[in-house]
Amino acid sequence: MKTIRFPHPLVLMVGFILLACLLSYLLPAGVFERHPDAATGRDVVVAGSYHRVAATPVSPLQALVDIPRGLIDAASVIFLVFLAGGAFTVVDLTGALRQGVDWLLAKFRGREAVVIPIISVLFATMGALENMQEEIVPLVPVLLILMRRIGYPTLTAAAVSIGSAAVGAAFSPLNPFQVGIAQKLAQLPLLSGGGFRLVFLLLALTIWIGGTVRYALRHRVQPETTEAADPGAAAPGRNHGLVLLLLFSGFAFFAYGVLKLGWEFEQMAALFFGLGVVAGLVGGLGLSGTAEGFIAGFRDIAFSALLIGFARAIFVVLEQGQIVDTIVNSLSAPLAGLPAWTAALGMMGVHTALHLPVPSVSGQAVLTMPLLVPLSDLIGLSRQVTVLAYQYGAGLCELITPTNGALMAIVAACGVRFDEWWKFVLPLYLLLLALGAAAVVVGIAVGI
């Protein structure tokens, strides 16, 4: 049977932008009224307020103009990726990363398979805590070094990072950008239902990690040596231990800044830039060598970073055509006539379909929860289950949708075609979706 083969990621992104342009001519324009919500600090829709407005179709020329607008909208994320990618290239040029990988492999010699669960749990934890996605892109070179030295395929680097983070976020009991916002909009206590979610998070991670280990072992090749990994690398620097200490300290401060200080992407980017400068000087590269390391990193990460902006442009076109609310209204309205458990599973399907045109999980919560919560009250469905349907439907879609800029960037940075990623991820995605559906049904049965 002939397998699906996706076009080049850039072709795919431009194709979706032009498709959004076409839909702005085919779908009626319409909007919901919105009001500021004190609990979330965001504008939320008013249920039942959808109404048609004058059509504002987006011309093909305007759609092309929206590409740089998407890049501008995603600028803070893109510059984080550039600066952090440059910093990791500088650290790599000191030779510290490779020495650290050698040390790690020596500790796990003969037990390399446990590296995947350890790294997966780390990324899943960050996904569950703060919806980590774009921040992963600059870490890909480090993961690629590790996977190649073990002999695992490069796809494994994407699976243990963005894959694990997405699964952790989708099943998280406390992710502030998914379950946190959704519970606030549903007027539920924060962290309510946490024990229930934690059980299914552990089951989900078991499925994901098991599938990743199985794939890695089945496709394992001859491990690369240090020389083969980067034959053109610069001469190693010095103070490797101190550089690694700086790197780990930077990660610790990064986590503190994100979780406790409410850092935005600009603060994260500044931290990584400072880390790269200090690491280059301590590692013996000097000012010129450090600068050249940053330039090399910018060059290597450029395509992955720009894909994030192209993905954002899809939403810009849909928003300009005023058809996002039309799509939401059309998909959610039919749920009103369904029994409670059928409607709950239908909500999962709606959230899955909506995540293509609305690639932000927090944006999707703000858009859909004010509509679906009153509906769930009318049909006798608990609000907690309504939140579960949103989490699993929208969150798991992060694993497969080409409009997820971070996913596209990371897969591209790993040198993996998107059809190869789909071939790996689709069976696991369907298993996780079935697990989410089971959680929704069990939630209704036990009355959470």
Short mmCIF file of C-alpha atoms in Angstrom, two decimals:
data_model
loop_
_atom_site.label_atom_id
_atom_site.label_comp_id
_atom_site.label_asym_id
_atom_site.label_seq_id
_atom_site.Cartn_x
_atom_site.Cartn_y
_atom_site.Cartn_z
CA MET A 1 0.00 0.00 0.00
CA LYS A 2 1.33 3.41 -0.96
CA THR A 3 2.07 5.56 2.09
CA ILE A 4 1.14 9.21 2.47
CA ARG A 5 4.05 11.45 1.55
CA PHE A 6 3.82 15.04 2.70
CA PRO A 7 5.38 17.81 0.64
CA HIS A 8 8.26 19.89 1.94
CA PRO A 9 7.25 21.62 5.21
CA LEU A 10 7.48 25.07 3.63
CA VAL A 11 5.25 23.96 0.74
CA LEU A 12 2.81 22.49 3.26
CA MET A 13 2.66 25.73 5.26
CA VAL A 14 2.10 27.91 2.17
CA GLY A 15 -0.55 25.46 1.00
CA PHE A 16 -2.46 25.84 4.27
CA ILE A 17 -2.17 29.64 4.03
CA LEU A 18 -3.70 29.58 0.53
CA LEU A 19 -6.39 27.12 1.73
CA ALA A 20 -7.30 29.56 4.52
CA CYS A 21 -7.46 32.28 1.86
CA LEU A 22 -9.86 30.14 -0.23
CA LEU A 23 -12.07 29.39 2.79
CA SER A 24 -12.46 33.12 3.41
CA TYR A 25 -14.37 33.23 0.09
CA LEU A 26 -16.37 30.04 0.66
CA LEU A 27 -17.46 30.39 4.33
CA PRO A 28 -19.74 33.14 5.63
CA ALA A 29 -18.05 35.70 7.87
CA GLY A 30 -19.33 35.83 11.43
CA VAL A 31 -18.23 36.67 14.95
CA PHE A 32 -19.14 36.13 18.58
CA GLU A 33 -19.38 39.04 20.96
CA ARG A 34 -16.63 39.03 23.57
CA HIS A 35 -16.12 40.49 27.02
CA PRO A 36 -13.10 40.70 29.32
CA ASP A 37 -12.91 37.92 31.90
CA ALA A 38 -11.33 38.84 35.23
CA ALA A 39 -10.50 35.23 36.16
CA THR A 40 -8.38 34.56 33.07
CA GLY A 41 -7.41 38.09 32.06
CA ARG A 42 -8.57 37.37 28.52
CA ASP A 43 -11.48 38.27 26.27
CA VAL A 44 -13.98 35.39 26.13
CA VAL A 45 -16.94 34.80 23.86
CA VAL A 46 -20.55 35.33 24.88
CA ALA A 47 -22.59 32.15 24.38
CA GLY A 48 -25.39 32.55 21.83
CA SER A 49 -23.96 35.81 20.47
CA TYR A 50 -22.77 34.51 17.07
CA HIS A 51 -23.96 36.65 14.19
CA ARG A 52 -23.09 37.18 10.56
CA VAL A 53 -21.02 40.17 9.51
CA ALA A 54 -20.02 41.65 6.17
CA ALA A 55 -17.70 39.36 4.25
CA THR A 56 -14.01 40.23 4.34
CA PRO A 57 -12.41 37.71 1.96
CA VAL A 58 -8.63 37.64 1.95
CA SER A 59 -7.12 38.03 -1.51
CA PRO A 60 -4.18 35.83 -2.56
CA LEU A 61 -1.95 38.91 -2.49
CA GLN A 62 -3.11 39.77 1.02
CA ALA A 63 -2.52 36.16 2.08
CA LEU A 64 1.10 36.52 0.97
CA VAL A 65 1.36 39.77 2.93
CA ASP A 66 0.04 37.85 5.96
CA ILE A 67 3.15 35.64 5.90
CA PRO A 68 5.42 38.42 7.19
CA ARG A 69 2.59 39.43 9.53
CA GLY A 70 2.60 35.90 10.93
CA LEU A 71 6.36 36.16 11.37
CA ILE A 72 5.88 39.45 13.22
CA ASP A 73 3.16 37.95 15.44
CA ALA A 74 5.48 35.08 16.33
CA ALA A 75 8.58 37.28 16.60
CA SER A 76 9.18 36.72 20.32
CA VAL A 77 9.12 32.94 19.83
CA ILE A 78 11.27 33.09 16.69
CA PHE A 79 13.95 35.21 18.37
CA LEU A 80 13.95 32.86 21.37
CA VAL A 81 14.67 29.99 18.98
CA PHE A 82 17.44 31.94 17.22
CA LEU A 83 19.20 33.12 20.38
CA ALA A 84 18.85 29.83 22.25
CA GLY A 85 19.93 27.88 19.16
CA GLY A 86 23.00 30.09 18.85
CA ALA A 87 23.79 29.61 22.53
CA PHE A 88 23.68 25.82 22.28
CA THR A 89 25.94 25.89 19.23
CA VAL A 90 28.46 27.92 21.25
CA VAL A 91 28.25 25.41 24.11
CA ASP A 92 28.69 22.57 21.63
CA LEU A 93 31.80 24.19 20.11
CA THR A 94 33.48 24.17 23.52
CA GLY A 95 33.28 20.36 23.46
CA ALA A 96 31.40 20.31 26.78
CA LEU A 97 28.20 18.78 25.38
CA ARG A 98 30.00 15.87 23.81
CA GLN A 99 31.95 15.24 27.00
CA GLY A 100 28.68 15.31 28.92
CA VAL A 101 27.10 12.85 26.50
CA ASP A 102 30.13 10.57 26.79
CA TRP A 103 29.83 10.63 30.57
CA LEU A 104 26.10 9.88 30.41
CA LEU A 105 26.59 6.97 28.01
CA ALA A 106 29.35 5.54 30.19
CA LYS A 107 26.95 5.54 33.15
CA PHE A 108 24.24 3.75 31.15
CA ARG A 109 26.44 1.44 29.08
CA GLY A 110 24.42 -1.66 28.24
CA ARG A 111 21.24 0.02 29.50
CA GLU A 112 20.86 2.72 26.85
CA ALA A 113 17.11 2.08 26.50
CA VAL A 114 16.49 3.69 29.91
CA VAL A 115 17.71 7.01 28.48
CA ILE A 116 14.44 7.37 26.56
CA PRO A 117 12.13 7.01 29.60
CA ILE A 118 14.29 9.39 31.67
CA ILE A 119 14.33 12.13 29.03
CA SER A 120 10.67 11.57 28.14
CA VAL A 121 9.58 11.98 31.76
CA LEU A 122 11.60 15.21 32.04
CA PHE A 123 9.95 16.74 28.96
CA ALA A 124 6.51 15.39 29.92
CA THR A 125 6.90 17.05 33.33
CA MET A 126 7.70 20.40 31.71
CA GLY A 127 4.76 19.94 29.35
CA ALA A 128 2.48 19.24 32.29
CA LEU A 129 3.81 22.21 34.27
CA GLU A 130 4.02 24.96 31.65
CA ASN A 131 2.95 23.60 28.24
CA MET A 132 6.54 23.54 26.99
CA GLN A 133 6.74 23.58 23.16
CA GLU A 134 8.67 26.26 21.30
CA GLU A 135 11.29 26.30 24.06
CA ILE A 136 12.26 22.77 22.97
CA VAL A 137 13.47 23.77 19.49
CA PRO A 138 16.94 24.98 20.59
CA LEU A 139 17.47 21.77 22.58
CA VAL A 140 17.15 19.55 19.51
CA PRO A 141 20.90 19.64 18.61
CA VAL A 142 21.76 18.31 22.07
CA LEU A 143 19.22 15.50 21.77
CA LEU A 144 20.45 14.63 18.28
CA ILE A 145 24.01 14.23 19.57
CA LEU A 146 22.77 11.90 22.30
CA MET A 147 20.53 9.78 20.05
CA ARG A 148 23.20 9.41 17.36
CA ARG A 149 25.80 8.34 19.91
CA ILE A 150 23.42 5.65 21.14
CA GLY A 151 22.47 4.64 17.60
CA TYR A 152 18.81 5.62 17.78
CA PRO A 153 17.11 7.22 14.75
CA THR A 154 16.89 11.01 14.74
CA LEU A 155 13.09 10.83 14.92
CA THR A 156 13.55 9.62 18.49
CA ALA A 157 14.84 13.08 19.45
CA ALA A 158 11.49 14.58 18.42
CA ALA A 159 9.52 11.81 20.13
CA VAL A 160 11.19 12.17 23.54
CA SER A 161 10.96 15.97 23.45
CA ILE A 162 7.97 17.56 21.71
CA GLY A 163 6.04 14.27 21.75
CA SER A 164 6.47 13.68 25.48
CA ALA A 165 5.78 17.35 26.28
CA ALA A 166 2.54 17.29 24.26
CA VAL A 167 1.33 14.12 25.98
CA GLY A 168 2.22 15.54 29.39
CA ALA A 169 0.38 18.77 28.60
CA ALA A 170 -2.73 17.04 27.22
CA PHE A 171 -3.20 14.81 30.27
CA SER A 172 -1.86 17.30 32.83
CA PRO A 173 -3.74 17.95 36.08
CA LEU A 174 -2.27 21.47 36.43
CA ASN A 175 -1.10 22.89 33.07
CA PRO A 176 -2.03 26.58 33.48
CA PHE A 177 -2.36 27.16 29.72
CA GLN A 178 -4.78 24.28 29.18
CA VAL A 179 -6.61 22.82 32.16
CA GLY A 180 -5.99 25.97 34.24
CA ILE A 181 -7.69 28.36 31.81
CA ALA A 182 -10.43 25.85 30.97
CA GLN A 183 -11.29 25.26 34.63
CA LYS A 184 -11.41 29.00 35.31
CA LEU A 185 -13.81 29.50 32.39
CA ALA A 186 -15.91 26.56 33.59
CA GLN A 187 -15.93 28.07 37.12
CA LEU A 188 -14.32 24.96 38.59
CA PRO A 189 -11.77 24.98 41.42
CA LEU A 190 -8.22 24.92 40.10
CA LEU A 191 -6.59 21.48 40.34
CA SER A 192 -10.01 19.85 40.88
CA GLY A 193 -10.09 16.34 39.45
CA GLY A 194 -6.31 16.24 39.74
CA GLY A 195 -6.11 12.69 41.04
CA PHE A 196 -8.33 11.42 38.22
CA ARG A 197 -6.19 13.18 35.60
CA LEU A 198 -2.95 11.95 37.18
CA VAL A 199 -3.99 8.30 36.76
CA PHE A 200 -4.62 8.78 33.06
CA LEU A 201 -1.44 10.84 32.67
CA LEU A 202 0.60 7.89 33.93
CA LEU A 203 -1.24 5.53 31.56
CA ALA A 204 -0.69 7.94 28.64
CA LEU A 205 3.04 8.24 29.35
CA THR A 206 3.32 4.45 29.55
CA ILE A 207 1.81 4.18 26.07
CA TRP A 208 3.98 6.96 24.62
CA ILE A 209 7.27 5.90 26.17
CA GLY A 210 6.62 2.24 25.32
CA GLY A 211 5.96 3.12 21.70
CA THR A 212 9.05 5.33 21.50
CA VAL A 213 11.35 2.69 23.02
CA ARG A 214 9.94 0.04 20.67
CA TYR A 215 10.54 2.27 17.63
CA ALA A 216 14.06 3.20 18.77
CA LEU A 217 15.12 -0.40 19.34
CA ARG A 218 13.62 -1.63 16.05
CA HIS A 219 15.41 1.07 14.04
CA ARG A 220 18.68 1.18 15.93
CA VAL A 221 21.80 1.56 13.81
CA GLN A 222 25.55 1.58 14.40
CA PRO A 223 26.24 4.33 16.98
CA GLU A 224 28.28 7.30 15.78
CA THR A 225 31.64 7.94 17.38
CA THR A 226 32.58 11.37 18.68
CA GLU A 227 34.64 12.01 15.55
CA ALA A 228 31.90 10.83 13.18
CA ALA A 229 29.28 12.89 14.94
CA ASP A 230 30.87 16.15 13.81
CA PRO A 231 34.01 15.77 11.75
CA GLY A 232 34.19 19.48 11.03
CA ALA A 233 33.85 20.64 14.60
CA ALA A 234 36.19 23.27 15.94
CA ALA A 235 38.97 22.29 18.26
CA PRO A 236 37.62 21.57 21.72
CA GLY A 237 37.76 24.33 24.29
CA ARG A 238 38.47 24.02 27.97
CA ASN A 239 36.72 24.04 31.36
CA HIS A 240 34.12 21.51 30.17
CA GLY A 241 32.86 20.84 33.68
CA LEU A 242 32.35 24.53 34.38
CA VAL A 243 30.54 25.01 31.05
CA LEU A 244 28.19 22.12 31.87
CA LEU A 245 27.60 23.59 35.33
CA LEU A 246 26.68 26.89 33.69
CA LEU A 247 24.31 25.04 31.36
CA PHE A 248 22.51 23.21 34.17
CA SER A 249 22.36 26.37 36.27
CA GLY A 250 20.86 28.17 33.28
CA PHE A 251 18.19 25.47 32.95
CA ALA A 252 17.36 25.72 36.65
CA PHE A 253 17.04 29.50 36.43
CA PHE A 254 14.98 29.12 33.25
CA ALA A 255 12.50 26.82 35.04
CA TYR A 256 12.31 29.21 38.00
CA GLY A 257 11.72 32.19 35.73
CA VAL A 258 8.94 30.46 33.79
CA LEU A 259 7.15 28.87 36.73
CA LYS A 260 7.65 31.50 39.44
CA LEU A 261 8.44 34.82 37.76
CA GLY A 262 6.01 34.53 34.85
CA TRP A 263 8.68 35.06 32.22
CA GLU A 264 7.70 35.78 28.64
CA PHE A 265 9.70 34.63 25.60
CA GLU A 266 11.82 37.80 25.66
CA GLN A 267 13.22 37.03 29.12
CA MET A 268 13.90 33.42 28.12
CA ALA A 269 15.77 34.56 25.00
CA ALA A 270 17.87 37.01 27.02
CA LEU A 271 18.84 34.26 29.46
CA PHE A 272 19.99 31.93 26.68
CA PHE A 273 21.96 34.69 24.96
CA GLY A 274 23.75 35.53 28.20
CA LEU A 275 24.38 31.84 28.84
CA GLY A 276 25.92 31.42 25.38
CA VAL A 277 28.24 34.42 25.81
CA VAL A 278 29.49 33.32 29.23
CA ALA A 279 29.85 29.67 28.14
CA GLY A 280 31.87 30.70 25.08
CA LEU A 281 34.27 32.83 27.11
CA VAL A 282 34.65 30.29 29.92
CA GLY A 283 35.04 27.50 27.36
CA GLY A 284 37.98 29.22 25.72
CA LEU A 285 36.37 30.31 22.43
CA GLY A 286 37.11 34.00 22.97
CA LEU A 287 34.93 36.85 21.74
CA SER A 288 35.36 36.11 18.03
CA GLY A 289 34.89 32.37 18.46
CA THR A 290 31.76 32.93 20.53
CA ALA A 291 30.36 35.30 17.90
CA GLU A 292 31.09 32.79 15.13
CA GLY A 293 29.36 30.10 17.19
CA PHE A 294 26.24 32.22 17.45
CA ILE A 295 26.28 32.88 13.70
CA ALA A 296 26.60 29.15 12.97
CA GLY A 297 23.69 28.46 15.32
CA PHE A 298 21.54 31.13 13.68
CA ARG A 299 22.23 29.56 10.29
CA ASP A 300 21.41 26.01 11.40
CA ILE A 301 18.20 26.93 13.23
CA ALA A 302 16.87 29.50 10.74
CA PHE A 303 14.51 27.24 8.79
CA SER A 304 12.99 25.67 11.90
CA ALA A 305 12.49 29.08 13.49
CA LEU A 306 10.81 30.57 10.42
CA LEU A 307 8.37 27.65 10.17
CA ILE A 308 6.82 28.89 13.42
CA GLY A 309 5.99 32.21 11.78
CA PHE A 310 4.57 30.55 8.65
CA ALA A 311 2.29 28.41 10.85
CA ARG A 312 1.10 31.55 12.65
CA ALA A 313 0.25 33.14 9.27
CA ILE A 314 -2.48 30.51 8.72
CA PHE A 315 -4.40 31.79 11.73
CA VAL A 316 -3.78 35.41 10.67
CA VAL A 317 -5.53 34.73 7.34
CA LEU A 318 -8.47 32.94 9.00
CA GLU A 319 -8.83 35.78 11.49
CA GLN A 320 -8.75 38.45 8.78
CA GLY A 321 -11.44 36.58 6.86
CA GLN A 322 -13.55 36.49 10.07
CA ILE A 323 -14.30 32.78 9.63
CA VAL A 324 -12.72 31.32 12.80
CA ASP A 325 -15.92 31.95 14.81
CA THR A 326 -17.98 30.59 11.92
CA ILE A 327 -16.06 27.32 12.03
CA VAL A 328 -16.44 27.11 15.81
CA ASN A 329 -20.18 27.79 15.68
CA SER A 330 -20.76 25.29 12.88
CA LEU A 331 -18.96 22.49 14.69
CA SER A 332 -20.39 23.09 18.18
CA ALA A 333 -24.07 23.69 17.33
CA PRO A 334 -24.93 20.03 16.42
CA LEU A 335 -23.84 18.82 19.88
CA ALA A 336 -26.97 20.32 21.49
CA GLY A 337 -29.24 17.47 20.39
CA LEU A 338 -27.05 14.58 21.56
CA PRO A 339 -27.20 12.48 24.78
CA ALA A 340 -24.65 13.47 27.43
CA TRP A 341 -22.03 10.76 26.83
CA THR A 342 -22.31 11.05 23.05
CA ALA A 343 -22.05 14.83 23.28
CA ALA A 344 -18.91 14.47 25.44
CA LEU A 345 -17.20 12.29 22.83
CA GLY A 346 -18.50 14.65 20.16
CA MET A 347 -16.81 17.52 22.01
CA MET A 348 -13.50 15.66 21.75
CA GLY A 349 -14.03 15.39 18.00
CA VAL A 350 -14.95 19.08 17.73
CA HIS A 351 -11.84 20.14 19.64
CA THR A 352 -9.69 17.91 17.43
CA ALA A 353 -11.15 19.46 14.27
CA LEU A 354 -10.88 23.00 15.65
CA HIS A 355 -7.21 22.68 16.52
CA LEU A 356 -6.22 22.91 12.86
CA PRO A 357 -7.59 26.45 12.37
CA VAL A 358 -7.01 27.41 16.04
CA PRO A 359 -3.50 26.11 16.82
CA SER A 360 -3.27 27.73 20.28
CA VAL A 361 -4.61 25.55 23.09
CA SER A 362 -5.20 28.53 25.36
CA GLY A 363 -6.88 30.43 22.53
CA GLN A 364 -9.09 27.43 21.85
CA ALA A 365 -10.14 27.26 25.50
CA VAL A 366 -11.11 30.94 25.51
CA LEU A 367 -13.04 30.46 22.27
CA THR A 368 -14.91 27.24 23.03
CA MET A 369 -15.43 26.80 26.77
CA PRO A 370 -17.96 29.69 27.13
CA LEU A 371 -20.02 27.96 24.42
CA LEU A 372 -19.72 24.36 25.56
CA VAL A 373 -20.08 24.86 29.33
CA PRO A 374 -23.69 26.19 29.11
CA LEU A 375 -24.43 23.40 26.63
CA SER A 376 -23.09 20.78 29.03
CA ASP A 377 -25.30 22.20 31.80
CA LEU A 378 -28.37 21.88 29.56
CA ILE A 379 -27.74 18.24 28.64
CA GLY A 380 -26.67 17.14 32.13
CA LEU A 381 -22.95 16.74 31.44
CA SER A 382 -20.56 17.68 34.22
CA ARG A 383 -18.31 20.67 33.59
CA GLN A 384 -15.27 18.65 34.63
CA VAL A 385 -15.93 16.17 31.82
CA THR A 386 -16.37 19.09 29.41
CA VAL A 387 -12.88 20.26 30.38
CA LEU A 388 -11.52 16.72 29.91
CA ALA A 389 -12.98 16.58 26.39
CA TYR A 390 -11.23 19.85 25.58
CA GLN A 391 -7.90 18.72 27.05
CA TYR A 392 -7.73 15.42 25.23
CA GLY A 393 -9.21 16.62 21.94
CA ALA A 394 -7.14 19.81 21.55
CA GLY A 395 -4.05 18.73 23.49
CA LEU A 396 -3.43 15.44 21.68
CA CYS A 397 -3.91 17.14 18.32
CA GLU A 398 -0.63 18.94 19.05
CA LEU A 399 1.07 15.65 18.08
CA ILE A 400 -0.22 15.57 14.50
CA THR A 401 -1.34 18.96 13.21
CA PRO A 402 0.91 20.69 10.64
CA THR A 403 -0.29 24.05 11.96
CA ASN A 404 1.62 23.42 15.20
CA GLY A 405 4.67 25.54 14.42
CA ALA A 406 6.79 24.05 17.22
CA LEU A 407 6.11 20.49 16.03
CA MET A 408 6.97 21.38 12.42
CA ALA A 409 10.13 23.18 13.52
CA ILE A 410 11.37 20.32 15.71
CA VAL A 411 10.63 17.61 13.14
CA ALA A 412 12.44 19.69 10.51
CA ALA A 413 15.40 20.30 12.85
CA CYS A 414 15.69 16.52 13.30
CA GLY A 415 15.90 16.09 9.52
CA VAL A 416 12.72 13.99 9.51
CA ARG A 417 10.02 14.26 6.83
CA PHE A 418 6.57 14.98 8.22
CA ASP A 419 5.13 11.83 6.61
CA GLU A 420 7.77 9.82 8.51
CA TRP A 421 6.67 11.51 11.72
CA TRP A 422 3.02 10.74 10.93
CA LYS A 423 3.82 7.09 10.25
CA PHE A 424 5.42 6.86 13.69
CA VAL A 425 2.96 8.97 15.65
CA LEU A 426 -0.44 8.01 14.19
CA PRO A 427 -0.82 4.61 15.90
CA LEU A 428 0.25 6.10 19.24
CA TYR A 429 -2.02 9.11 18.72
CA LEU A 430 -5.03 6.84 18.10
CA LEU A 431 -4.21 4.80 21.23
CA LEU A 432 -3.94 7.98 23.30
CA LEU A 433 -7.17 9.33 21.80
CA ALA A 434 -8.90 6.06 22.76
CA LEU A 435 -7.47 6.43 26.27
CA GLY A 436 -8.82 10.00 26.42
CA ALA A 437 -12.25 8.81 25.25
CA ALA A 438 -12.18 6.09 27.93
CA ALA A 439 -11.29 8.73 30.54
CA VAL A 440 -14.27 10.83 29.45
CA VAL A 441 -16.64 7.83 29.68
CA VAL A 442 -15.22 6.80 33.06
CA GLY A 443 -15.50 10.40 34.24
CA ILE A 444 -19.20 10.40 33.39
CA ALA A 445 -19.70 7.00 35.07
CA VAL A 446 -17.99 7.99 38.34
CA GLY A 447 -19.47 11.49 38.33
CA ILE A 448 -16.34 13.63 38.55
#
